[in-house]
Structure formats: C-alpha cells, structure tokens
Amino acid sequence: MLTIYNLHAKIEGRDILQGVNLVVPPGEIHAIMGPNGSGKSTLAHVLFGHPSYQVTDGTITFNGTDVQKMKPDARARLGMFLAFQRPVEVPGITAAHLLRAASQAKGDTPTSLKEFEDGLDAAFDRLHLDRAFATRSFNEGFSGGERKKMEVLAAVTLAPRLLVLDELDSGLDIDALRTVAEEVKRFVEEDASRSVLLITHYNRILKYLTPDVVHIFQSGVIERSGGAELAEHIEEHGYASA
Ligand SMILES: Nc1ncnc2c1ncn2[C@@H]1O[C@H](COP(=O)(O)OP(=O)(O)OP(=O)(O)O)[C@@H](O)[C@H]1O
Ligand SMILES: [Mg+2]
C-alpha cells in the first residue's frame, strides 16, 4: 500500500507540492484529476525519487518501507512503476532486451528466454501492437500512441505492485484508449495485491477504467476525494467548481 503524508516538494525554489495526503490500498484504482500545472506530474516524479525535486517535508511509505531516501531503481525493486507522461526513447536497445534486462535487474523469478518472449508476444497481441516492435529500438521513431502502448506493455511485463500512469490518455485515439484501459484493468484484476494510480485531467479514460476513488488535485494539494461520480461532476462543471 502507498501512503503519502503531508508531502511538500519544490523545484528551482518554487513550492509545488504543499501538503499532499494520499493512501492507495492494494486492489484499488485511484484517479488523480487536476488542472494543467497543478503539480500532478510533480507528485509522480517525487514518488519515484526524481533528483530535480526537493522534498521539504512529509513522508512516502510503500508497504511499510520509507522510500524517500531510496534511488528510483530501489523503488522499482520494491514494486513501484511509473509510466511517463512523455515516454523516453532508448536508441540502440530493443524493447525485448530492455525489458528482459529490467526484469532481471528487478530480481524477478528467472524465466527461460522462450517463456519471456511468449509473455511479451501475448502482451503485444493484447495491446494490438505489432510484435515487430519488440525488435526495434525502444520507442525510437514510434508514434505518440505507440509509445504510450509500449509504456503500458513495459509496465505489465515488469508486473509492479503499484502502477502510476501519468496522462495515459494523451495521444491515444479512442480505440487505443479502450485497449490500454482494458489492459490496465486486466492487470489490476489479475492480482489483488496490485493497485493503480491514474493521473489525468480528463474524465475520458475513467469511462473505461472505473476508479474506486477520485482525488481532485489543485495548487499542490488534494482538495477533495470521492467516488467515480466526482469525475463526472468535474467534466460537467470544470475544476473551478470542485
Ligand atoms: N523544472 C522546472 N522548473 C520550474 N518549474 C517547474 C519545473 N518542472 C515543473 N515546474 C512547474 O511546476 C508546476 C507543476 O507542474 P506539473 O508538471 O507537475 O503539472 P501537471 O499538473 O502535471 O500539469 P499537466 O496537467 O499539464 O500535465 C508547473 O507550474 C510547472 O511549470
Ligand atoms: Mg503532468
């Protein structure tokens, strides 16, 4: 379970997170919605120990472990995974190599190459991505939507316990959105110890991936939490009404 208490963080002298409190229990999908620039991606980066941000107060614990002094790779080994708002290219390394190396580095139970590749093929098929992408340079020359799908594919292949998805819906057409939403749903339903934190500013994806809890994020804090109906309220009335 993820527990964030009174989290404050700044970047380049500017206070962005101003006392975030959040608990995400296993088996649940939580959505964080908020306007542009409110600090949603900042929260995601701080959760994963991005070195540009300075945590000035508060705590982040994951399954009882205080992760704040841990490097991003140590957090990943604990079972945390962040899918980026803007996925990065890794020229010269194929997706298959990158993901197998990441899985080994994470300390996953070793599987044979054949088993690993079969699992990868199945994920490519579920996401309606051409299997040929496995042998191309990771994300190099991929379209925006293909990158987003690769990010989800990487996430489910590495099977974290907490999956944080930052603006998963940006750049996805309606069919791709449904495909990735179904994959994330399958992923969380497959194992009751998994949870998802979905960061978004639109209600769109939440129609396919119903959250257990919706948190409204404004000016660096969670201002309000509620059920899925809160997302619909925002869609109708905007953030100013929250
Ligand atoms: N490197 C930086 N230097 C200065 N300010 C920054 C830096 N990175 C982020 N910020 C500022 O922090 C604030 C929060 O940004 P953040 O990316 O967390 O917003 P967001 O809620 O994810 O927005 P969006 O919905 O547009 O993705 C913004 O005002 C942004 O300009
Ligand atoms: Mg953002």
PDB file of N, CA, C and O in Angstrom, residues 114-184:
ATOM      1  N   LYS A 114      12.528 -18.259 -23.822  1.00  0.00           N
ATOM      2  CA  LYS A 114      11.325 -18.633 -24.572  1.00  0.00           C
ATOM      3  C   LYS A 114      10.058 -18.197 -23.817  1.00  0.00           C
ATOM      4  O   LYS A 114       9.158 -17.579 -24.386  1.00  0.00           O
ATOM      5  N   GLU A 115      10.030 -18.492 -22.524  1.00  0.00           N
ATOM      6  CA  GLU A 115       8.870 -18.110 -21.709  1.00  0.00           C
ATOM      7  C   GLU A 115       8.688 -16.592 -21.712  1.00  0.00           C
ATOM      8  O   GLU A 115       7.589 -16.082 -21.832  1.00  0.00           O
ATOM      9  N   PHE A 116       9.832 -15.877 -21.551  1.00  0.00           N
ATOM     10  CA  PHE A 116       9.790 -14.426 -21.514  1.00  0.00           C
ATOM     11  C   PHE A 116       9.241 -13.886 -22.839  1.00  0.00           C
ATOM     12  O   PHE A 116       8.365 -13.025 -22.864  1.00  0.00           O
ATOM     13  N   GLU A 117       9.760 -14.423 -23.928  1.00  0.00           N
ATOM     14  CA  GLU A 117       9.322 -13.945 -25.247  1.00  0.00           C
ATOM     15  C   GLU A 117       7.854 -14.279 -25.520  1.00  0.00           C
ATOM     16  O   GLU A 117       7.140 -13.484 -26.128  1.00  0.00           O
ATOM     17  N   ASP A 118       7.411 -15.435 -25.044  1.00  0.00           N
ATOM     18  CA  ASP A 118       5.994 -15.789 -25.225  1.00  0.00           C
ATOM     19  C   ASP A 118       5.108 -14.808 -24.465  1.00  0.00           C
ATOM     20  O   ASP A 118       4.066 -14.367 -24.977  1.00  0.00           O
ATOM     21  N   GLY A 119       5.544 -14.453 -23.238  1.00  0.00           N
ATOM     22  CA  GLY A 119       4.780 -13.496 -22.430  1.00  0.00           C
ATOM     23  C   GLY A 119       4.716 -12.143 -23.117  1.00  0.00           C
ATOM     24  O   GLY A 119       3.669 -11.491 -23.148  1.00  0.00           O
ATOM     25  N   LEU A 120       5.840 -11.754 -23.690  1.00  0.00           N
ATOM     26  CA  LEU A 120       5.926 -10.474 -24.395  1.00  0.00           C
ATOM     27  C   LEU A 120       5.015 -10.479 -25.631  1.00  0.00           C
ATOM     28  O   LEU A 120       4.267  -9.531 -25.871  1.00  0.00           O
ATOM     29  N   ASP A 121       5.061 -11.573 -26.388  1.00  0.00           N
ATOM     30  CA  ASP A 121       4.208 -11.691 -27.584  1.00  0.00           C
ATOM     31  C   ASP A 121       2.735 -11.555 -27.210  1.00  0.00           C
ATOM     32  O   ASP A 121       1.970 -10.871 -27.884  1.00  0.00           O
ATOM     33  N   ALA A 122       2.358 -12.209 -26.114  1.00  0.00           N
ATOM     34  CA  ALA A 122       0.953 -12.158 -25.689  1.00  0.00           C
ATOM     35  C   ALA A 122       0.568 -10.721 -25.336  1.00  0.00           C
ATOM     36  O   ALA A 122      -0.523 -10.260 -25.686  1.00  0.00           O
ATOM     37  N   ALA A 123       1.487  -9.999 -24.671  1.00  0.00           N
ATOM     38  CA  ALA A 123       1.200  -8.604 -24.302  1.00  0.00           C
ATOM     39  C   ALA A 123       1.096  -7.735 -25.555  1.00  0.00           C
ATOM     40  O   ALA A 123       0.211  -6.877 -25.654  1.00  0.00           O
ATOM     41  N   PHE A 124       1.982  -7.960 -26.527  1.00  0.00           N
ATOM     42  CA  PHE A 124       1.894  -7.210 -27.795  1.00  0.00           C
ATOM     43  C   PHE A 124       0.531  -7.435 -28.448  1.00  0.00           C
ATOM     44  O   PHE A 124      -0.107  -6.504 -28.934  1.00  0.00           O
ATOM     45  N   ASP A 125       0.078  -8.698 -28.431  1.00  0.00           N
ATOM     46  CA  ASP A 125      -1.213  -9.011 -29.058  1.00  0.00           C
ATOM     47  C   ASP A 125      -2.366  -8.338 -28.321  1.00  0.00           C
ATOM     48  O   ASP A 125      -3.253  -7.764 -28.944  1.00  0.00           O
ATOM     49  N   ARG A 126      -2.333  -8.399 -26.983  1.00  0.00           N
ATOM     50  CA  ARG A 126      -3.436  -7.800 -26.217  1.00  0.00           C
ATOM     51  C   ARG A 126      -3.524  -6.296 -26.458  1.00  0.00           C
ATOM     52  O   ARG A 126      -4.593  -5.715 -26.474  1.00  0.00           O
ATOM     53  N   LEU A 127      -2.340  -5.675 -26.655  1.00  0.00           N
ATOM     54  CA  LEU A 127      -2.321  -4.223 -26.859  1.00  0.00           C
ATOM     55  C   LEU A 127      -2.454  -3.827 -28.333  1.00  0.00           C
ATOM     56  O   LEU A 127      -2.359  -2.649 -28.683  1.00  0.00           O
ATOM     57  N   HIS A 128      -2.667  -4.823 -29.182  1.00  0.00           N
ATOM     58  CA  HIS A 128      -2.773  -4.587 -30.628  1.00  0.00           C
ATOM     59  C   HIS A 128      -1.564  -3.815 -31.145  1.00  0.00           C
ATOM     60  O   HIS A 128      -1.701  -2.862 -31.905  1.00  0.00           O
ATOM     61  N   LEU A 129      -0.398  -4.257 -30.709  1.00  0.00           N
ATOM     62  CA  LEU A 129       0.851  -3.667 -31.201  1.00  0.00           C
ATOM     63  C   LEU A 129       1.560  -4.758 -32.008  1.00  0.00           C
ATOM     64  O   LEU A 129       1.582  -5.917 -31.590  1.00  0.00           O
ATOM     65  N   ASP A 130       2.126  -4.362 -33.118  1.00  0.00           N
ATOM     66  CA  ASP A 130       2.848  -5.322 -33.956  1.00  0.00           C
ATOM     67  C   ASP A 130       4.023  -5.919 -33.177  1.00  0.00           C
ATOM     68  O   ASP A 130       4.797  -5.187 -32.562  1.00  0.00           O
ATOM     69  N   ARG A 131       4.161  -7.241 -33.215  1.00  0.00           N
ATOM     70  CA  ARG A 131       5.259  -7.894 -32.483  1.00  0.00           C
ATOM     71  C   ARG A 131       6.634  -7.430 -32.974  1.00  0.00           C
ATOM     72  O   ARG A 131       7.628  -7.570 -32.257  1.00  0.00           O
ATOM     73  N   ALA A 132       6.667  -6.900 -34.191  1.00  0.00           N
ATOM     74  CA  ALA A 132       7.948  -6.422 -34.743  1.00  0.00           C
ATOM     75  C   ALA A 132       8.540  -5.300 -33.888  1.00  0.00           C
ATOM     76  O   ALA A 132       9.753  -5.071 -33.888  1.00  0.00           O
ATOM     77  N   PHE A 133       7.691  -4.609 -33.109  1.00  0.00           N
ATOM     78  CA  PHE A 133       8.189  -3.534 -32.247  1.00  0.00           C
ATOM     79  C   PHE A 133       9.161  -4.058 -31.198  1.00  0.00           C
ATOM     80  O   PHE A 133       9.988  -3.326 -30.671  1.00  0.00           O
ATOM     81  N   ALA A 134       9.058  -5.345 -30.889  1.00  0.00           N
ATOM     82  CA  ALA A 134       9.937  -5.944 -29.867  1.00  0.00           C
ATOM     83  C   ALA A 134      11.395  -5.911 -30.313  1.00  0.00           C
ATOM     84  O   ALA A 134      12.307  -5.873 -29.485  1.00  0.00           O
ATOM     85  N   THR A 135      11.606  -5.908 -31.607  1.00  0.00           N
ATOM     86  CA  THR A 135      12.985  -5.982 -32.100  1.00  0.00           C
ATOM     87  C   THR A 135      13.450  -4.661 -32.723  1.00  0.00           C
ATOM     88  O   THR A 135      14.497  -4.600 -33.358  1.00  0.00           O
ATOM     89  N   ARG A 136      12.645  -3.613 -32.517  1.00  0.00           N
ATOM     90  CA  ARG A 136      13.108  -2.275 -32.939  1.00  0.00           C
ATOM     91  C   ARG A 136      13.667  -1.536 -31.741  1.00  0.00           C
ATOM     92  O   ARG A 136      13.375  -1.859 -30.598  1.00  0.00           O
ATOM     93  N   SER A 137      14.476  -0.507 -32.000  1.00  0.00           N
ATOM     94  CA  SER A 137      14.996   0.334 -30.919  1.00  0.00           C
ATOM     95  C   SER A 137      13.840   0.858 -30.075  1.00  0.00           C
ATOM     96  O   SER A 137      12.841   1.324 -30.630  1.00  0.00           O
ATOM     97  N   PHE A 138      13.996   0.795 -28.749  1.00  0.00           N
ATOM     98  CA  PHE A 138      12.901   1.118 -27.839  1.00  0.00           C
ATOM     99  C   PHE A 138      12.368   2.532 -28.062  1.00  0.00           C
ATOM    100  O   PHE A 138      13.081   3.513 -27.850  1.00  0.00           O
ATOM    101  N   ASN A 139      11.132   2.601 -28.524  1.00  0.00           N
ATOM    102  CA  ASN A 139      10.409   3.868 -28.734  1.00  0.00           C
ATOM    103  C   ASN A 139      10.968   4.760 -29.843  1.00  0.00           C
ATOM    104  O   ASN A 139      10.392   5.817 -30.117  1.00  0.00           O
ATOM    105  N   GLU A 140      12.082   4.375 -30.471  1.00  0.00           N
ATOM    106  CA  GLU A 140      12.670   5.271 -31.471  1.00  0.00           C
ATOM    107  C   GLU A 140      11.790   5.299 -32.720  1.00  0.00           C
ATOM    108  O   GLU A 140      11.541   4.248 -33.330  1.00  0.00           O
ATOM    109  N   GLY A 141      11.344   6.497 -33.078  1.00  0.00           N
ATOM    110  CA  GLY A 141      10.502   6.662 -34.255  1.00  0.00           C
ATOM    111  C   GLY A 141       9.080   6.172 -34.062  1.00  0.00           C
ATOM    112  O   GLY A 141       8.296   6.169 -35.007  1.00  0.00           O
ATOM    113  N   PHE A 142       8.709   5.770 -32.845  1.00  0.00           N
ATOM    114  CA  PHE A 142       7.342   5.309 -32.593  1.00  0.00           C
ATOM    115  C   PHE A 142       6.404   6.517 -32.569  1.00  0.00           C
ATOM    116  O   PHE A 142       6.802   7.614 -32.168  1.00  0.00           O
ATOM    117  N   SER A 143       5.168   6.304 -32.966  1.00  0.00           N
ATOM    118  CA  SER A 143       4.184   7.386 -32.869  1.00  0.00           C
ATOM    119  C   SER A 143       3.856   7.600 -31.392  1.00  0.00           C
ATOM    120  O   SER A 143       4.162   6.748 -30.545  1.00  0.00           O
ATOM    121  N   GLY A 144       3.214   8.736 -31.103  1.00  0.00           N
ATOM    122  CA  GLY A 144       2.861   9.047 -29.708  1.00  0.00           C
ATOM    123  C   GLY A 144       2.030   7.929 -29.082  1.00  0.00           C
ATOM    124  O   GLY A 144       2.274   7.506 -27.952  1.00  0.00           O
ATOM    125  N   GLY A 145       1.050   7.440 -29.837  1.00  0.00           N
ATOM    126  CA  GLY A 145       0.168   6.393 -29.322  1.00  0.00           C
ATOM    127  C   GLY A 145       0.923   5.081 -29.116  1.00  0.00           C
ATOM    128  O   GLY A 145       0.694   4.373 -28.129  1.00  0.00           O
ATOM    129  N   GLU A 146       1.826   4.766 -30.046  1.00  0.00           N
ATOM    130  CA  GLU A 146       2.617   3.524 -29.915  1.00  0.00           C
ATOM    131  C   GLU A 146       3.510   3.572 -28.674  1.00  0.00           C
ATOM    132  O   GLU A 146       3.678   2.580 -27.973  1.00  0.00           O
ATOM    133  N   ARG A 147       4.061   4.745 -28.411  1.00  0.00           N
ATOM    134  CA  ARG A 147       4.897   4.887 -27.204  1.00  0.00           C
ATOM    135  C   ARG A 147       4.097   4.643 -25.937  1.00  0.00           C
ATOM    136  O   ARG A 147       4.565   4.032 -24.994  1.00  0.00           O
ATOM    137  N   LYS A 148       2.898   5.194 -25.926  1.00  0.00           N
ATOM    138  CA  LYS A 148       2.045   5.023 -24.756  1.00  0.00           C
ATOM    139  C   LYS A 148       1.722   3.540 -24.565  1.00  0.00           C
ATOM    140  O   LYS A 148       1.706   3.029 -23.453  1.00  0.00           O
ATOM    141  N   LYS A 149       1.464   2.857 -25.655  1.00  0.00           N
ATOM    142  CA  LYS A 149       1.178   1.419 -25.556  1.00  0.00           C
ATOM    143  C   LYS A 149       2.411   0.658 -25.070  1.00  0.00           C
ATOM    144  O   LYS A 149       2.304  -0.262 -24.261  1.00  0.00           O
ATOM    145  N   MET A 150       3.584   1.055 -25.576  1.00  0.00           N
ATOM    146  CA  MET A 150       4.828   0.404 -25.138  1.00  0.00           C
ATOM    147  C   MET A 150       5.042   0.603 -23.642  1.00  0.00           C
ATOM    148  O   MET A 150       5.542  -0.272 -22.944  1.00  0.00           O
ATOM    149  N   GLU A 151       4.676   1.783 -23.168  1.00  0.00           N
ATOM    150  CA  GLU A 151       4.850   2.102 -21.754  1.00  0.00           C
ATOM    151  C   GLU A 151       3.972   1.161 -20.908  1.00  0.00           C
ATOM    152  O   GLU A 151       4.409   0.647 -19.884  1.00  0.00           O
ATOM    153  N   VAL A 152       2.756   0.922 -21.379  1.00  0.00           N
ATOM    154  CA  VAL A 152       1.852   0.014 -20.653  1.00  0.00           C
ATOM    155  C   VAL A 152       2.366  -1.427 -20.772  1.00  0.00           C
ATOM    156  O   VAL A 152       2.340  -2.192 -19.808  1.00  0.00           O
ATOM    157  N   LEU A 153       2.867  -1.756 -21.951  1.00  0.00           N
ATOM    158  CA  LEU A 153       3.424  -3.093 -22.145  1.00  0.00           C
ATOM    159  C   LEU A 153       4.613  -3.325 -21.205  1.00  0.00           C
ATOM    160  O   LEU A 153       4.729  -4.372 -20.557  1.00  0.00           O
ATOM    161  N   ALA A 154       5.468  -2.321 -21.099  1.00  0.00           N
ATOM    162  CA  ALA A 154       6.618  -2.431 -20.188  1.00  0.00           C
ATOM    163  C   ALA A 154       6.124  -2.597 -18.756  1.00  0.00           C
ATOM    164  O   ALA A 154       6.608  -3.441 -18.004  1.00  0.00           O
ATOM    165  N   ALA A 155       5.112  -1.815 -18.409  1.00  0.00           N
ATOM    166  CA  ALA A 155       4.575  -1.872 -17.039  1.00  0.00           C
ATOM    167  C   ALA A 155       4.063  -3.268 -16.719  1.00  0.00           C
ATOM    168  O   ALA A 155       4.450  -3.862 -15.712  1.00  0.00           O
ATOM    169  N   VAL A 156       3.209  -3.817 -17.577  1.00  0.00           N
ATOM    170  CA  VAL A 156       2.605  -5.114 -17.225  1.00  0.00           C
ATOM    171  C   VAL A 156       3.640  -6.238 -17.296  1.00  0.00           C
ATOM    172  O   VAL A 156       3.561  -7.211 -16.558  1.00  0.00           O
ATOM    173  N   THR A 157       4.632  -6.081 -18.153  1.00  0.00           N
ATOM    174  CA  THR A 157       5.684  -7.101 -18.239  1.00  0.00           C
ATOM    175  C   THR A 157       6.499  -7.133 -16.951  1.00  0.00           C
ATOM    176  O   THR A 157       6.896  -8.198 -16.481  1.00  0.00           O
ATOM    177  N   LEU A 158       6.724  -5.958 -16.376  1.00  0.00           N
ATOM    178  CA  LEU A 158       7.535  -5.905 -15.155  1.00  0.00           C
ATOM    179  C   LEU A 158       6.682  -6.108 -13.897  1.00  0.00           C
ATOM    180  O   LEU A 158       7.225  -6.177 -12.784  1.00  0.00           O
ATOM    181  N   ALA A 159       5.369  -6.227 -14.085  1.00  0.00           N
ATOM    182  CA  ALA A 159       4.430  -6.609 -13.021  1.00  0.00           C
ATOM    183  C   ALA A 159       4.685  -5.929 -11.664  1.00  0.00           C
ATOM    184  O   ALA A 159       4.968  -6.595 -10.672  1.00  0.00           O
ATOM    185  N   PRO A 160       4.572  -4.604 -11.622  1.00  0.00           N
ATOM    186  CA  PRO A 160       4.750  -3.920 -10.336  1.00  0.00           C
ATOM    187  C   PRO A 160       3.542  -4.147  -9.428  1.00  0.00           C
ATOM    188  O   PRO A 160       2.506  -4.642  -9.876  1.00  0.00           O
ATOM    189  N   ARG A 161       3.670  -3.749  -8.160  1.00  0.00           N
ATOM    190  CA  ARG A 161       2.513  -3.805  -7.253  1.00  0.00           C
ATOM    191  C   ARG A 161       1.761  -2.492  -7.287  1.00  0.00           C
ATOM    192  O   ARG A 161       0.582  -2.444  -7.035  1.00  0.00           O
ATOM    193  N   LEU A 162       2.495  -1.410  -7.583  1.00  0.00           N
ATOM    194  CA  LEU A 162       1.838  -0.111  -7.750  1.00  0.00           C
ATOM    195  C   LEU A 162       2.227   0.440  -9.118  1.00  0.00           C
ATOM    196  O   LEU A 162       3.410   0.627  -9.409  1.00  0.00           O
ATOM    197  N   LEU A 163       1.215   0.669  -9.936  1.00  0.00           N
ATOM    198  CA  LEU A 163       1.458   1.226 -11.262  1.00  0.00           C
ATOM    199  C   LEU A 163       0.912   2.646 -11.297  1.00  0.00           C
ATOM    200  O   LEU A 163      -0.276   2.868 -11.063  1.00  0.00           O
ATOM    201  N   VAL A 164       1.813   3.603 -11.539  1.00  0.00           N
ATOM    202  CA  VAL A 164       1.399   5.001 -11.635  1.00  0.00           C
ATOM    203  C   VAL A 164       1.419   5.382 -13.113  1.00  0.00           C
ATOM    204  O   VAL A 164       2.440   5.234 -13.781  1.00  0.00           O
ATOM    205  N   LEU A 165       0.281   5.836 -13.606  1.00  0.00           N
ATOM    206  CA  LEU A 165       0.162   6.166 -15.031  1.00  0.00           C
ATOM    207  C   LEU A 165      -0.084   7.655 -15.163  1.00  0.00           C
ATOM    208  O   LEU A 165      -1.124   8.163 -14.730  1.00  0.00           O
ATOM    209  N   ASP A 166       0.869   8.377 -15.729  1.00  0.00           N
ATOM    210  CA  ASP A 166       0.742   9.824 -15.863  1.00  0.00           C
ATOM    211  C   ASP A 166       0.193  10.163 -17.248  1.00  0.00           C
ATOM    212  O   ASP A 166       0.870   9.957 -18.249  1.00  0.00           O
ATOM    213  N   GLU A 167      -1.018  10.691 -17.279  1.00  0.00           N
ATOM    214  CA  GLU A 167      -1.676  11.094 -18.540  1.00  0.00           C
ATOM    215  C   GLU A 167      -1.604   9.979 -19.579  1.00  0.00           C
ATOM    216  O   GLU A 167      -1.171  10.196 -20.716  1.00  0.00           O
ATOM    217  N   LEU A 168      -2.054   8.819 -19.184  1.00  0.00           N
ATOM    218  CA  LEU A 168      -2.058   7.668 -20.082  1.00  0.00           C
ATOM    219  C   LEU A 168      -2.839   7.965 -21.352  1.00  0.00           C
ATOM    220  O   LEU A 168      -2.515   7.488 -22.432  1.00  0.00           O
ATOM    221  N   ASP A 169      -3.891   8.782 -21.208  1.00  0.00           N
ATOM    222  CA  ASP A 169      -4.781   9.008 -22.347  1.00  0.00           C
ATOM    223  C   ASP A 169      -4.261   9.995 -23.380  1.00  0.00           C
ATOM    224  O   ASP A 169      -4.770  10.037 -24.492  1.00  0.00           O
ATOM    225  N   SER A 170      -3.210  10.778 -23.043  1.00  0.00           N
ATOM    226  CA  SER A 170      -2.796  11.789 -24.015  1.00  0.00           C
ATOM    227  C   SER A 170      -2.169  11.114 -25.234  1.00  0.00           C
ATOM    228  O   SER A 170      -1.335  10.229 -25.117  1.00  0.00           O
ATOM    229  N   GLY A 171      -2.622  11.526 -26.394  1.00  0.00           N
ATOM    230  CA  GLY A 171      -2.070  10.988 -27.642  1.00  0.00           C
ATOM    231  C   GLY A 171      -2.676   9.675 -28.078  1.00  0.00           C
ATOM    232  O   GLY A 171      -2.227   9.092 -29.066  1.00  0.00           O
ATOM    233  N   LEU A 172      -3.688   9.174 -27.364  1.00  0.00           N
ATOM    234  CA  LEU A 172      -4.300   7.903 -27.768  1.00  0.00           C
ATOM    235  C   LEU A 172      -5.629   8.151 -28.467  1.00  0.00           C
ATOM    236  O   LEU A 172      -6.451   8.934 -27.981  1.00  0.00           O
ATOM    237  N   ASP A 173      -5.846   7.462 -29.599  1.00  0.00           N
ATOM    238  CA  ASP A 173      -7.159   7.566 -30.229  1.00  0.00           C
ATOM    239  C   ASP A 173      -8.151   6.720 -29.430  1.00  0.00           C
ATOM    240  O   ASP A 173      -7.761   5.992 -28.510  1.00  0.00           O
ATOM    241  N   ILE A 174      -9.394   6.782 -29.781  1.00  0.00           N
ATOM    242  CA  ILE A 174     -10.443   6.179 -28.961  1.00  0.00           C
ATOM    243  C   ILE A 174     -10.295   4.653 -28.843  1.00  0.00           C
ATOM    244  O   ILE A 174     -10.507   4.074 -27.769  1.00  0.00           O
ATOM    245  N   ASP A 175      -9.873   3.999 -29.932  1.00  0.00           N
ATOM    246  CA  ASP A 175      -9.708   2.531 -29.873  1.00  0.00           C
ATOM    247  C   ASP A 175      -8.504   2.162 -29.026  1.00  0.00           C
ATOM    248  O   ASP A 175      -8.543   1.219 -28.235  1.00  0.00           O
ATOM    249  N   ALA A 176      -7.419   2.922 -29.202  1.00  0.00           N
ATOM    250  CA  ALA A 176      -6.203   2.654 -28.425  1.00  0.00           C
ATOM    251  C   ALA A 176      -6.465   2.904 -26.943  1.00  0.00           C
ATOM    252  O   ALA A 176      -5.997   2.157 -26.082  1.00  0.00           O
ATOM    253  N   LEU A 177      -7.250   3.924 -26.661  1.00  0.00           N
ATOM    254  CA  LEU A 177      -7.585   4.256 -25.273  1.00  0.00           C
ATOM    255  C   LEU A 177      -8.306   3.087 -24.611  1.00  0.00           C
ATOM    256  O   LEU A 177      -7.980   2.664 -23.501  1.00  0.00           O
ATOM    257  N   ARG A 178      -9.260   2.522 -25.340  1.00  0.00           N
ATOM    258  CA  ARG A 178     -10.022   1.393 -24.804  1.00  0.00           C
ATOM    259  C   ARG A 178      -9.093   0.185 -24.608  1.00  0.00           C
ATOM    260  O   ARG A 178      -9.155  -0.496 -23.587  1.00  0.00           O
ATOM    261  N   THR A 179      -8.210  -0.039 -25.571  1.00  0.00           N
ATOM    262  CA  THR A 179      -7.284  -1.177 -25.486  1.00  0.00           C
ATOM    263  C   THR A 179      -6.378  -1.068 -24.265  1.00  0.00           C
ATOM    264  O   THR A 179      -6.234  -2.023 -23.505  1.00  0.00           O
ATOM    265  N   VAL A 180      -5.759   0.100 -24.068  1.00  0.00           N
ATOM    266  CA  VAL A 180      -4.846   0.229 -22.917  1.00  0.00           C
ATOM    267  C   VAL A 180      -5.624   0.200 -21.601  1.00  0.00           C
ATOM    268  O   VAL A 180      -5.161  -0.379 -20.614  1.00  0.00           O
ATOM    269  N   ALA A 181      -6.816   0.791 -21.603  1.00  0.00           N
ATOM    270  CA  ALA A 181      -7.623   0.775 -20.377  1.00  0.00           C
ATOM    271  C   ALA A 181      -7.964  -0.670 -20.002  1.00  0.00           C
ATOM    272  O   ALA A 181      -7.869  -1.058 -18.836  1.00  0.00           O
ATOM    273  N   GLU A 182      -8.326  -1.476 -21.003  1.00  0.00           N
ATOM    274  CA  GLU A 182      -8.652  -2.883 -20.725  1.00  0.00           C
ATOM    275  C   GLU A 182      -7.445  -3.637 -20.204  1.00  0.00           C
ATOM    276  O   GLU A 182      -7.548  -4.484 -19.320  1.00  0.00           O
ATOM    277  N   GLU A 183      -6.279  -3.313 -20.742  1.00  0.00           N
ATOM    278  CA  GLU A 183      -5.054  -3.989 -20.304  1.00  0.00           C
ATOM    279  C   GLU A 183      -4.728  -3.622 -18.848  1.00  0.00           C
ATOM    280  O   GLU A 183      -4.348  -4.485 -18.058  1.00  0.00           O
ATOM    281  N   VAL A 184      -4.896  -2.357 -18.513  1.00  0.00           N
ATOM    282  CA  VAL A 184      -4.627  -1.926 -17.131  1.00  0.00           C
ATOM    283  C   VAL A 184      -5.634  -2.585 -16.179  1.00  0.00           C
ATOM    284  O   VAL A 184      -5.276  -3.048 -15.091  1.00  0.00           O
TER     285      VAL A 184
END
